[in-house]
Coordinates of C-alpha atoms in Angstrom, one line a residue:
X20 CA 97.8 104.6 99.5
X21 CA 95.3 103.4 102.2
X22 CA 98.0 102.3 104.3
X23 CA 100.1 104.8 104.2
X24 CA 97.5 107.1 105.4
X25 CA 96.3 104.6 108.0
X26 CA 100.1 105.9 109.2
X27 CA 99.8 108.7 108.9
X28 CA 96.6 108.8 111.2
X29 CA 98.3 106.9 113.5
X30 CA 101.7 109.1 113.9
X31 CA 99.1 112.4 114.4
X32 CA 96.6 110.4 117.4
X33 CA 99.9 109.5 119.2
X34 CA 101.1 113.2 118.4
X35 CA 98.1 114.6 120.0
X36 CA 97.6 112.0 122.8
X37 CA 100.8 112.9 124.0
X38 CA 100.3 116.8 123.9
X39 CA 96.4 115.9 125.7
X40 CA 98.4 114.5 128.3
X41 CA 101.3 117.3 128.2
X42 CA 98.9 119.7 128.8
X43 CA 97.0 117.5 131.8
X44 CA 100.2 117.2 133.4
X45 CA 101.2 120.4 133.8
X46 CA 98.2 121.8 135.6
X47 CA 99.2 120.5 139.8
X48 CA 94.7 119.9 139.5
X49 CA 91.8 119.3 136.9
X50 CA 88.7 120.6 138.2
X51 CA 85.4 118.9 138.4
X52 CA 81.8 120.1 137.4
X53 CA 79.8 119.7 140.7
X54 CA 82.5 119.0 142.9
X55 CA 83.4 121.5 145.4
X56 CA 87.1 120.9 145.3
X57 CA 89.7 120.3 142.1
X58 CA 91.4 116.7 142.6
X59 CA 95.3 116.3 142.6
X60 CA 96.8 114.7 139.7
X61 CA 100.4 112.9 140.6
X62 CA 103.0 115.6 142.0
X63 CA 104.1 115.1 137.8
X64 CA 105.9 117.9 136.8
X65 CA 106.5 117.9 133.0
X66 CA 109.7 120.2 131.6
X67 CA 109.9 120.4 128.1
X68 CA 112.3 118.1 128.1
X69 CA 110.6 115.4 129.1
X70 CA 107.4 116.5 126.6
X71 CA 109.6 116.2 123.7
X72 CA 110.7 112.4 124.9
X73 CA 106.9 111.1 125.4
X74 CA 107.1 112.4 121.7
X75 CA 109.4 111.1 120.5
X76 CA 109.0 107.5 122.3
X77 CA 105.5 107.8 120.5
X78 CA 107.0 108.5 116.8
X79 CA 109.6 105.6 117.6
X80 CA 106.3 103.0 118.7
X81 CA 103.8 104.1 115.6
X82 CA 107.2 103.9 112.9
X83 CA 108.1 100.2 114.1
X84 CA 104.5 99.3 114.1
X85 CA 104.5 100.2 110.5
X86 CA 107.7 98.7 109.7
X87 CA 106.3 95.6 111.6
X88 CA 103.3 95.9 109.3
X89 CA 105.3 96.7 106.1
X90 CA 107.4 93.6 106.8
X91 CA 104.6 91.7 107.2
X92 CA 102.9 92.4 104.1
X93 CA 106.4 92.6 102.2
X94 CA 105.8 88.7 103.2
X95 CA 102.8 87.9 102.0
X96 CA 103.4 90.0 98.4
X97 CA 107.0 88.1 98.4
X98 CA 105.0 84.4 98.6
X99 CA 102.6 85.6 96.2
X100 CA 105.3 86.5 93.4
X101 CA 106.8 83.7 94.0
X102 CA 104.1 81.8 92.7
X103 CA 103.2 84.5 90.4
X104 CA 106.4 83.7 88.5
X105 CA 106.5 80.5 88.6
X106 CA 103.0 79.5 86.7
X107 CA 104.7 81.9 84.4
X108 CA 107.9 79.9 83.2
X109 CA 105.6 76.8 83.6
X110 CA 103.5 78.5 80.7
X111 CA 106.2 79.7 79.2
X112 CA 107.8 76.4 78.9
X113 CA 104.8 74.3 78.7
X114 CA 105.0 76.6 75.2
X115 CA 108.2 76.3 74.0
X116 CA 107.8 72.1 74.9
X117 CA 104.3 71.9 72.4
X118 CA 107.0 73.8 69.5
X119 CA 109.7 71.3 70.4
X120 CA 107.2 68.7 70.1
X121 CA 104.9 69.7 66.6
X122 CA 109.0 70.1 65.0
X123 CA 110.7 67.4 66.7
X124 CA 106.9 64.9 64.9
X125 CA 108.1 66.9 62.0
X126 CA 111.2 65.4 62.0
X127 CA 110.9 62.1 62.6
X128 CA 107.9 62.1 59.6
X129 CA 110.7 63.6 57.3
X130 CA 113.4 61.3 58.5
X131 CA 113.2 58.0 57.1
X132 CA 112.3 59.3 53.3
X133 CA 115.8 61.5 53.9
X134 CA 117.5 58.8 54.8
X135 CA 116.1 57.0 51.9
X136 CA 117.3 59.8 49.1
X137 CA 120.8 60.2 50.6
X138 CA 121.2 56.6 51.0
X139 CA 120.3 55.5 47.3
X140 CA 121.9 59.0 46.1
X141 CA 119.0 60.3 44.9
X142 CA 117.0 63.6 45.4
X143 CA 118.4 65.6 48.8
X144 CA 120.7 66.3 51.1
X145 CA 120.1 67.0 55.2
X146 CA 121.0 71.0 55.4
X147 CA 118.5 71.2 52.7
X148 CA 115.6 71.2 55.0
X149 CA 118.0 73.3 57.7
X150 CA 116.0 74.5 61.0
X151 CA 115.9 78.4 60.6
X152 CA 115.6 79.1 65.0
X153 CA 119.4 77.5 64.4
X154 CA 120.9 80.3 62.3
X155 CA 119.6 82.6 64.4
X156 CA 121.1 81.4 67.3

């Protein structure tokens, strides 16, 4: 919001500067307080279309500056978003790997008992302790 407010102030300043320039250049001379005569300005007579051209040029320059500013902010923001996404993915993968490692340790611990039970025909089959996570998929 602060960036937008700054851009609005900049546009207003450009309009005010162009209006002041138009008013100053519309007169043939500027009177100085202690001067006996006036100091002539450049012999420029700005028409209304020239004034509008000047105003639109100022607005175009300001909008270009705002666009460049938005581009720079977007570039820094995109880099920050990429870094944050990488951190989130690493955290999720690490958490899932811990669960997988725990499950593998549990299976490894019970595997020799299950194989012995099947080999000697005692007790259960390998499907008795089916993984409920696999059934959901």
